Protein backbone atom coordinates (compact mmCIF):
# COMPACT_ATOMS: atom_id res chain seq x y z
CA UNK A 1 5.17 69.23 -84.09
CA UNK A 2 1.98 70.95 -82.91
CA UNK A 3 3.22 70.53 -79.34
CA UNK A 4 6.25 72.71 -79.98
CA UNK A 5 6.43 76.16 -78.43
CA UNK A 6 6.74 78.14 -81.67
CA UNK A 7 5.44 77.85 -85.21
CA UNK A 8 8.22 79.91 -86.81
CA UNK A 9 11.56 81.14 -85.55
CA UNK A 10 13.16 83.96 -87.55
CA UNK A 11 16.89 83.31 -87.21
CA UNK A 12 19.07 86.32 -88.01
CA UNK A 13 16.34 88.79 -87.10
CA UNK A 14 18.85 91.58 -86.43
CA UNK A 15 20.32 91.44 -89.93
CA UNK A 16 19.19 93.50 -92.92
CA UNK A 17 16.94 90.87 -94.51
CA UNK A 18 16.04 89.33 -91.15
CA UNK A 19 14.41 92.59 -90.07
CA UNK A 20 12.44 92.76 -93.32
CA UNK A 21 11.24 89.19 -92.80
CA UNK A 22 10.22 89.87 -89.20
CA UNK A 23 8.33 92.98 -90.26
CA UNK A 24 6.54 91.08 -93.03
CA UNK A 25 5.44 88.33 -90.64
CA UNK A 26 4.31 90.88 -88.07
CA UNK A 27 2.02 92.44 -90.68
CA UNK A 28 0.81 89.36 -92.53
CA UNK A 29 1.07 86.18 -90.45
CA UNK A 30 -2.38 84.86 -89.43
CA UNK A 31 -3.51 85.88 -85.98
CA UNK A 32 -2.35 83.37 -83.42
CA UNK A 33 0.79 82.31 -85.32
CA UNK A 34 3.49 81.76 -82.72
CA UNK A 35 6.65 83.53 -83.87
CA UNK A 36 9.99 84.08 -82.15
CA UNK A 37 13.04 86.18 -83.05
CA UNK A 38 16.48 84.61 -82.79
CA UNK A 39 20.09 85.73 -83.14
CA UNK A 40 23.34 86.23 -81.27
CA UNK A 41 22.48 89.30 -79.17
CA UNK A 42 19.51 89.59 -76.80
CA UNK A 43 19.77 93.37 -76.63
CA UNK A 44 19.77 93.75 -80.42
CA UNK A 45 16.87 91.33 -80.77
CA UNK A 46 14.87 93.30 -78.23
CA UNK A 47 15.72 96.53 -80.07
CA UNK A 48 14.48 95.04 -83.35
CA UNK A 49 11.31 93.81 -81.66
CA UNK A 50 10.56 97.32 -80.34
CA UNK A 51 10.65 98.65 -83.90
CA UNK A 52 8.24 96.07 -85.34
CA UNK A 53 4.46 96.48 -85.79
CA UNK A 54 2.32 95.90 -82.72
CA UNK A 55 1.58 92.17 -83.23
CA UNK A 56 5.30 91.45 -82.72
CA UNK A 57 5.73 93.27 -79.42
CA UNK A 58 5.18 90.12 -77.36
CA UNK A 59 7.21 87.77 -79.53
CA UNK A 60 9.85 85.93 -77.49
CA UNK A 61 13.54 86.27 -78.30
CA UNK A 62 15.99 83.37 -78.46
CA UNK A 63 19.75 83.79 -78.15
CA UNK A 64 21.64 81.33 -80.34
CA UNK A 65 25.03 81.70 -81.97
CA UNK A 66 25.61 79.84 -85.23
CA UNK A 67 28.68 78.19 -83.69
CA UNK A 68 26.90 77.04 -80.51
CA UNK A 69 25.51 73.58 -81.23
CA UNK A 70 23.68 73.30 -77.92
CA UNK A 71 21.93 76.63 -78.42
CA UNK A 72 20.99 75.72 -81.99
CA UNK A 73 19.61 72.38 -80.84
CA UNK A 74 17.50 74.02 -78.15
CA UNK A 75 16.19 76.56 -80.65
CA UNK A 76 15.24 74.09 -83.39
CA UNK A 77 13.51 71.68 -81.01
CA UNK A 78 11.30 74.55 -79.80
CA UNK A 79 9.74 75.27 -83.20
CA UNK A 80 8.07 73.77 -86.25
CA UNK A 81 10.04 75.91 -88.73
CA UNK A 82 13.25 77.90 -88.73
CA UNK A 83 13.49 80.63 -91.38
CA UNK A 84 17.11 81.73 -91.53
CA UNK A 85 18.72 84.76 -93.14
CA UNK A 86 22.15 84.15 -91.58
CA UNK A 87 24.74 83.98 -94.31
CA UNK A 88 27.03 83.40 -95.99
CA UNK A 89 25.47 79.99 -95.60
CA UNK A 90 28.66 78.19 -96.58
CA UNK A 91 30.31 79.72 -93.50
CA UNK A 92 27.44 79.70 -91.02
CA UNK A 93 24.54 77.63 -92.33
CA UNK A 94 25.49 73.97 -92.11
CA UNK A 95 25.24 73.46 -88.32
CA UNK A 96 21.71 74.91 -88.31
CA UNK A 97 20.57 72.89 -91.33
CA UNK A 98 21.95 69.71 -89.74
CA UNK A 99 20.32 70.49 -86.37
CA UNK A 100 16.95 70.93 -88.10
CA UNK A 101 17.40 67.73 -90.08
CA UNK A 102 18.15 65.77 -86.91
CA UNK A 103 15.27 67.28 -84.94
CA UNK A 104 12.57 66.93 -87.61
CA UNK A 105 12.28 70.72 -87.81
CA UNK A 106 11.45 72.30 -91.16
CA UNK A 107 13.98 74.80 -92.48
CA UNK A 108 13.85 77.59 -95.08
CA UNK A 109 16.68 79.86 -96.20
CA UNK A 110 17.64 82.40 -98.85
CA UNK A 111 20.85 80.88 -100.12
CA UNK A 112 22.11 81.32 -103.65
CA UNK A 113 25.29 79.36 -102.92
CA UNK A 114 25.82 76.20 -104.97
CA UNK A 115 28.62 74.93 -102.73
CA UNK A 116 26.51 75.28 -99.57
CA UNK A 117 23.54 73.45 -101.05
CA UNK A 118 25.76 70.61 -102.31
CA UNK A 119 27.34 70.26 -98.86
CA UNK A 120 23.94 70.40 -97.16
CA UNK A 121 22.60 67.67 -99.45
CA UNK A 122 25.54 65.45 -98.55
CA UNK A 123 25.29 66.11 -94.83
CA UNK A 124 21.56 66.52 -94.22
CA UNK A 125 19.43 64.70 -96.79
CA UNK A 126 19.44 61.27 -95.15
CA UNK A 127 18.96 62.78 -91.67
CA UNK A 128 15.98 64.84 -92.80
CA UNK A 129 14.33 61.91 -94.57
CA UNK A 130 14.65 59.88 -91.38
CA UNK A 131 13.17 62.64 -89.19
CA UNK A 132 10.55 63.90 -91.66
CA UNK A 133 12.08 67.38 -91.89
CA UNK A 134 11.76 69.50 -95.00
CA UNK A 135 15.08 71.31 -95.47
CA UNK A 136 14.25 73.86 -98.16
CA UNK A 137 16.93 76.07 -99.64
CA UNK A 138 16.51 78.99 -102.06
CA UNK A 139 13.21 80.40 -100.75
CA UNK A 140 13.69 83.94 -102.05
CA UNK A 141 14.42 85.56 -105.42
CA UNK A 142 16.90 82.68 -105.56
CA UNK A 143 15.03 80.52 -106.70
CA UNK A 144 11.27 80.67 -106.03
CA UNK A 145 10.23 82.43 -109.28
CA UNK A 146 12.32 80.11 -111.45
CA UNK A 147 11.31 76.92 -109.67
CA UNK A 148 7.59 77.70 -109.50
CA UNK A 149 7.46 78.93 -113.11
CA UNK A 150 8.75 75.62 -114.45
CA UNK A 151 6.53 73.75 -111.97
CA UNK A 152 3.50 75.52 -113.49
CA UNK A 153 4.69 74.90 -117.06
CA UNK A 154 4.94 71.19 -116.29
CA UNK A 155 1.46 71.14 -114.76
CA UNK A 156 -0.01 72.78 -117.87
CA UNK A 157 1.80 70.38 -120.19
CA UNK A 158 0.47 67.41 -118.21
CA UNK A 159 -3.06 68.85 -118.28
CA UNK A 160 -2.88 69.30 -122.07
CA UNK A 161 -1.22 65.91 -122.69
CA UNK A 162 1.66 67.81 -124.30
CA UNK A 163 4.28 65.39 -122.92
CA UNK A 164 7.68 66.45 -121.57
CA UNK A 165 9.36 69.83 -121.62
CA UNK A 166 12.26 70.42 -124.01
CA UNK A 167 14.23 73.66 -124.38
CA UNK A 168 13.11 76.06 -121.64
CA UNK A 169 14.47 79.60 -121.26
CA UNK A 170 13.84 82.23 -118.59
CA UNK A 171 14.16 85.94 -119.45
CA UNK A 172 14.59 88.09 -116.35
CA UNK A 173 14.02 91.82 -115.96
CA UNK A 174 14.22 93.61 -112.64
CA UNK A 175 14.81 96.83 -110.77
CA UNK A 176 16.58 96.37 -107.47
CA UNK A 177 19.66 96.89 -105.35
CA UNK A 178 22.39 94.82 -103.73
CA UNK A 179 23.09 94.29 -100.04
CA UNK A 180 26.34 93.57 -98.28
CA UNK A 181 25.09 90.12 -97.36
CA UNK A 182 24.62 89.17 -101.01
CA UNK A 183 28.14 90.34 -101.83
CA UNK A 184 29.51 88.42 -98.84
CA UNK A 185 27.89 85.21 -100.08
CA UNK A 186 29.69 85.64 -103.40
CA UNK A 187 32.96 86.20 -101.54
CA UNK A 188 32.45 82.97 -99.61
CA UNK A 189 32.17 80.93 -102.80
CA UNK A 190 35.18 82.66 -104.39
CA UNK A 191 37.23 81.96 -101.27
CA UNK A 192 36.12 78.32 -101.22
CA UNK A 193 37.23 77.82 -104.82
CA UNK A 194 40.62 79.35 -104.08
CA UNK A 195 41.30 76.74 -101.36
CA UNK A 196 39.54 73.70 -102.87
CA UNK A 197 39.91 73.11 -106.57
CA UNK A 198 37.26 70.38 -106.44
CA UNK A 199 34.76 73.14 -105.83
CA UNK A 200 35.31 74.36 -109.39
CA UNK A 201 33.82 71.15 -110.74
CA UNK A 202 30.80 71.56 -108.50
CA UNK A 203 30.26 75.15 -109.64
CA UNK A 204 30.42 74.33 -113.35
CA UNK A 205 28.60 71.00 -113.45
CA UNK A 206 25.00 71.75 -114.58
CA UNK A 207 23.78 68.78 -112.51
CA UNK A 208 25.92 69.45 -109.43
CA UNK A 209 22.86 69.56 -107.16
CA UNK A 210 21.31 66.38 -108.53
CA UNK A 211 20.39 63.67 -106.01
CA UNK A 212 21.99 61.12 -108.36
CA UNK A 213 24.49 62.59 -110.82
CA UNK A 214 24.96 59.32 -112.70
CA UNK A 215 21.22 59.14 -113.48
CA UNK A 216 21.15 62.50 -115.28
CA UNK A 217 20.75 62.51 -119.08
CA UNK A 218 23.68 63.43 -121.31
CA UNK A 219 22.37 66.51 -123.11
CA UNK A 220 25.75 68.05 -123.90
CA UNK A 221 27.16 71.14 -122.25
CA UNK A 222 24.55 73.35 -120.60
CA UNK A 223 26.72 76.29 -119.67
CA UNK A 224 25.17 79.57 -118.72
CA UNK A 225 25.59 82.03 -121.62
CA UNK A 226 28.15 84.75 -120.86
CA UNK A 227 27.85 86.86 -124.02
CA UNK A 228 25.33 89.40 -125.27
CA UNK A 229 23.20 88.27 -128.22
CA UNK A 230 19.81 88.77 -129.79
CA UNK A 231 17.25 86.14 -128.87
CA UNK A 232 15.80 84.71 -132.07
CA UNK A 233 12.48 83.87 -130.42
CA UNK A 234 11.66 87.23 -128.82
CA UNK A 235 13.91 89.72 -130.60
CA UNK A 236 15.24 90.92 -127.23
CA UNK A 237 18.88 91.63 -126.56
CA UNK A 238 19.90 89.25 -123.79
CA UNK A 239 22.96 88.58 -121.67
CA UNK A 240 24.09 86.64 -118.61
CA UNK A 241 21.78 86.62 -115.59
CA UNK A 242 23.69 86.87 -112.33
CA UNK A 243 21.57 84.17 -110.64
CA UNK A 244 21.37 81.76 -113.58
CA UNK A 245 24.05 79.32 -112.46
CA UNK A 246 22.31 78.73 -109.13
CA UNK A 247 18.68 78.86 -110.25
CA UNK A 248 19.21 76.49 -113.16
CA UNK A 249 20.69 73.85 -110.85
CA UNK A 250 17.77 74.18 -108.44
CA UNK A 251 15.28 73.69 -111.29
CA UNK A 252 17.20 70.64 -112.53
CA UNK A 253 17.23 69.26 -108.97
CA UNK A 254 13.46 69.63 -108.83
CA UNK A 255 13.16 67.65 -112.05
CA UNK A 256 15.42 64.91 -110.67
CA UNK A 257 13.63 64.74 -107.30
CA UNK A 258 10.38 64.20 -109.24
CA UNK A 259 11.84 61.29 -111.17
CA UNK A 260 12.59 63.49 -114.19
CA UNK A 261 8.90 64.30 -114.54
CA UNK A 262 9.74 67.32 -116.72
CA UNK A 263 11.29 64.92 -119.22
CA UNK A 264 14.60 63.26 -119.99
CA UNK A 265 15.31 65.88 -122.68
CA UNK A 266 14.56 68.90 -120.49
CA UNK A 267 17.13 71.66 -121.03
CA UNK A 268 17.00 74.87 -119.00
CA UNK A 269 18.80 78.21 -119.02
CA UNK A 270 18.30 81.75 -117.70
CA UNK A 271 19.14 85.11 -119.26
CA UNK A 272 18.76 88.81 -118.49
CA UNK A 273 16.53 90.52 -121.06
CA UNK A 274 16.90 94.18 -122.06
CA UNK A 275 14.36 94.67 -124.85
CA UNK A 276 14.91 95.43 -128.52
CA UNK A 277 16.78 98.23 -130.25
CA UNK A 278 20.20 99.82 -130.03
CA UNK A 279 19.79 101.22 -126.52
CA UNK A 280 18.89 97.78 -125.20
CA UNK A 281 22.00 96.33 -126.80
CA UNK A 282 24.13 99.03 -125.18
CA UNK A 283 22.56 98.39 -121.74
CA UNK A 284 23.13 94.66 -122.11
CA UNK A 285 26.75 95.18 -123.09
CA UNK A 286 27.46 97.64 -120.28
CA UNK A 287 25.87 95.47 -117.59
CA UNK A 288 27.60 92.31 -118.84
CA UNK A 289 30.97 94.08 -118.88
CA UNK A 290 30.43 95.48 -115.39
CA UNK A 291 29.40 92.07 -114.07
CA UNK A 292 32.49 90.44 -115.52
CA UNK A 293 34.79 93.10 -114.10
CA UNK A 294 33.21 92.81 -110.65
CA UNK A 295 33.66 89.05 -110.56
CA UNK A 296 37.28 89.35 -111.69
CA UNK A 297 37.95 92.04 -109.10
CA UNK A 298 36.50 89.83 -106.37
CA UNK A 299 38.54 86.79 -107.43
CA UNK A 300 41.89 88.55 -107.94
CA UNK A 301 43.84 89.04 -104.67
CA UNK A 302 45.39 92.21 -106.08
CA UNK A 303 42.07 93.94 -106.71
CA UNK A 304 40.08 92.32 -103.89
CA UNK A 305 40.87 95.06 -101.31
CA UNK A 306 39.57 97.73 -103.70
CA UNK A 307 36.44 95.68 -104.41
CA UNK A 308 35.83 95.21 -100.68
CA UNK A 309 36.10 98.95 -100.02
CA UNK A 310 33.60 99.82 -102.77
CA UNK A 311 31.08 97.04 -102.12
CA UNK A 312 28.34 97.39 -99.47
CA UNK A 313 29.19 95.90 -96.08
CA UNK A 314 27.17 93.15 -94.39
CA UNK A 315 24.09 94.73 -92.82
CA UNK A 316 23.82 97.40 -95.52
CA UNK A 317 21.24 97.36 -98.30
CA UNK A 318 18.75 99.40 -100.32
CA UNK A 319 16.71 102.01 -98.44
CA UNK A 320 12.96 101.91 -97.94
CA UNK A 321 12.14 104.03 -101.00
CA UNK A 322 14.36 101.90 -103.25
CA UNK A 323 12.84 98.69 -101.91
CA UNK A 324 9.31 99.91 -102.54
CA UNK A 325 10.06 101.11 -106.08
CA UNK A 326 11.68 97.84 -107.18
CA UNK A 327 10.06 95.06 -109.20
CA UNK A 328 10.83 91.91 -111.15
CA UNK A 329 9.39 90.13 -114.17
CA UNK A 330 10.31 86.65 -115.34
CA UNK A 331 9.08 85.14 -118.60
CA UNK A 332 9.76 81.46 -119.13
CA UNK A 333 9.16 79.88 -122.52
CA UNK A 334 9.16 76.17 -123.23
CA UNK A 335 8.58 73.80 -126.10
CA UNK A 336 7.05 70.40 -125.34
CA UNK A 337 7.63 67.03 -126.95
CA UNK A 338 4.39 67.38 -128.91
CA UNK A 339 5.49 70.75 -130.31
CA UNK A 340 3.13 72.86 -128.21
CA UNK A 341 4.68 75.95 -126.65
CA UNK A 342 3.88 77.73 -123.40
CA UNK A 343 4.82 80.91 -121.56
CA UNK A 344 4.97 81.21 -117.77
CA UNK A 345 5.00 84.66 -116.20
CA UNK A 346 6.07 85.46 -112.64
CA UNK A 347 6.04 89.11 -111.53
CA UNK A 348 5.93 91.10 -108.30
CA UNK A 349 6.39 94.61 -106.99
CA UNK A 350 9.15 95.47 -104.54
CA UNK A 351 12.92 95.12 -104.74
CA UNK A 352 13.31 91.49 -105.82
CA UNK A 353 16.16 90.60 -103.47
CA UNK A 354 14.68 92.28 -100.39
CA UNK A 355 11.05 93.44 -100.36
CA UNK A 356 9.78 90.66 -102.63
CA UNK A 357 12.15 88.15 -101.07
CA UNK A 358 10.76 88.90 -97.59
CA UNK A 359 7.33 87.95 -98.94
CA UNK A 360 8.62 84.75 -100.54
CA UNK A 361 10.56 83.57 -97.49
CA UNK A 362 7.76 84.64 -95.15
CA UNK A 363 5.12 82.74 -97.08
CA UNK A 364 7.41 79.73 -97.44
CA UNK A 365 7.89 79.62 -93.66
CA UNK A 366 4.15 80.00 -93.04
CA UNK A 367 3.40 77.30 -95.60
CA UNK A 368 5.79 74.85 -93.93
CA UNK A 369 4.36 75.68 -90.51
CA UNK A 370 0.64 75.87 -91.25
CA UNK A 371 -0.30 74.14 -94.51
CA UNK A 372 0.06 70.56 -93.30
CA UNK A 373 -1.65 68.08 -95.61
CA UNK A 374 -1.72 70.62 -98.47
CA UNK A 375 2.02 70.15 -98.89
CA UNK A 376 3.57 67.47 -101.12
CA UNK A 377 4.43 64.21 -99.37
CA UNK A 378 8.17 64.79 -99.17
CA UNK A 379 11.07 65.17 -96.77
CA UNK A 380 14.83 65.59 -97.02
CA UNK A 381 16.77 68.28 -98.87
CA UNK A 382 14.10 69.86 -101.05
CA UNK A 383 13.45 72.74 -103.41
CA UNK A 384 10.56 75.22 -103.12
CA UNK A 385 8.54 73.35 -105.77
CA UNK A 386 9.08 69.89 -104.25
CA UNK A 387 8.54 71.04 -100.64
CA UNK A 388 5.54 73.35 -101.08
CA UNK A 389 4.47 73.42 -104.72
CA UNK A 390 0.91 74.64 -105.25
CA UNK A 391 0.51 75.72 -101.63
CA UNK A 392 3.25 78.32 -102.09
CA UNK A 393 1.86 79.33 -105.49
CA UNK A 394 -1.51 80.07 -103.90
CA UNK A 395 0.04 81.99 -101.02
CA UNK A 396 2.06 84.22 -103.34
CA UNK A 397 -0.93 84.89 -105.58
CA UNK A 398 -2.78 86.02 -102.48
CA UNK A 399 0.05 88.53 -101.91
CA UNK A 400 -0.36 90.04 -105.40
CA UNK A 401 2.33 88.02 -107.15
CA UNK A 402 1.49 87.11 -110.73
CA UNK A 403 2.03 83.43 -111.50
CA UNK A 404 0.35 82.25 -114.68
CA UNK A 405 0.82 80.04 -117.75
CA UNK A 406 -0.58 80.54 -121.24
CA UNK A 407 -0.14 78.72 -124.51
CA UNK A 408 1.82 80.60 -127.17
CA UNK A 409 -0.54 81.10 -130.16
CA UNK A 410 0.41 79.54 -133.46
CA UNK A 411 2.83 77.06 -131.91
């Protein structure tokens, strides 16, 4: 693909996250990287380009509507990688993913939508394997920290001859906001469930993104916890993590794509952590209650209009000050088959869903475009760990992300 006109096309560059991604690449892409901006409106693309740092001023713009197959085909055949922020992906993402799979063009997105990823696997995996394309979903806060943390835990266990991973739990803490695009993605899944009851099974099956559901081990129900409780291992008050249902399925897909390298008894879950003490318990209870009420309001036709009025609209999101002051910290603990225990830590500054996500998607796109033989030998519908692995770990460390593993003393 070195003969192609562009290295990376940013699709959705006029959207909230698309602008952040374009700005990140303008500041941090290596000199000489050939980048283009793409979306539905030439005038809006040119306006965005005028507001970017100087290296972006000569970037070409490409007009391509998500519903225009010919325009999508022309765009994807012009580039090595498409990095797309156009969601909800269940509504708009499949034609682009399929076009990339057919053309042998690598693809990276920010989806947190189980139903979209399942549909993309069904429609695109064989095509991408035939063309050599890496179609990589979940390249932002969903689900890079989760996927790479368990990837690093597995590497350490292999290095120490500690055998497979057993019970593995992520505790997430973060400061960040919500954009209208994130809310709209949730709406898309709720609407899909209301019209297709089969989607409910996909949403609640812990192995719904597996490449071979019948080959998965029977480890009992692995439902995401929905109550507040005190974690016996850390003493923290914990509750449901809004991204757990998606992230956990991505991590399990990584395990399956690697031939269950993490182990046949690998169990994984994610929780929000609030610390110890009474105040932490109150915060956990309040947030869990608010989350439950928001989901019910979105799903109930009677309260949906009120929810829609109060929620941010597509294109809206946290301001610059809020994005800069945000952060996230993920601690992932595991026990191995030999009884040794390890802790993986992934942290970064910046609003996790926006500032930090622009870094993660930007570096994922650059890795797919520029890292060549450093990438795992893989194609098809992939996860961040199976598509980029250590190459992405190294890139994020170079951008001041913390990604480390240590053994838990006394284990």
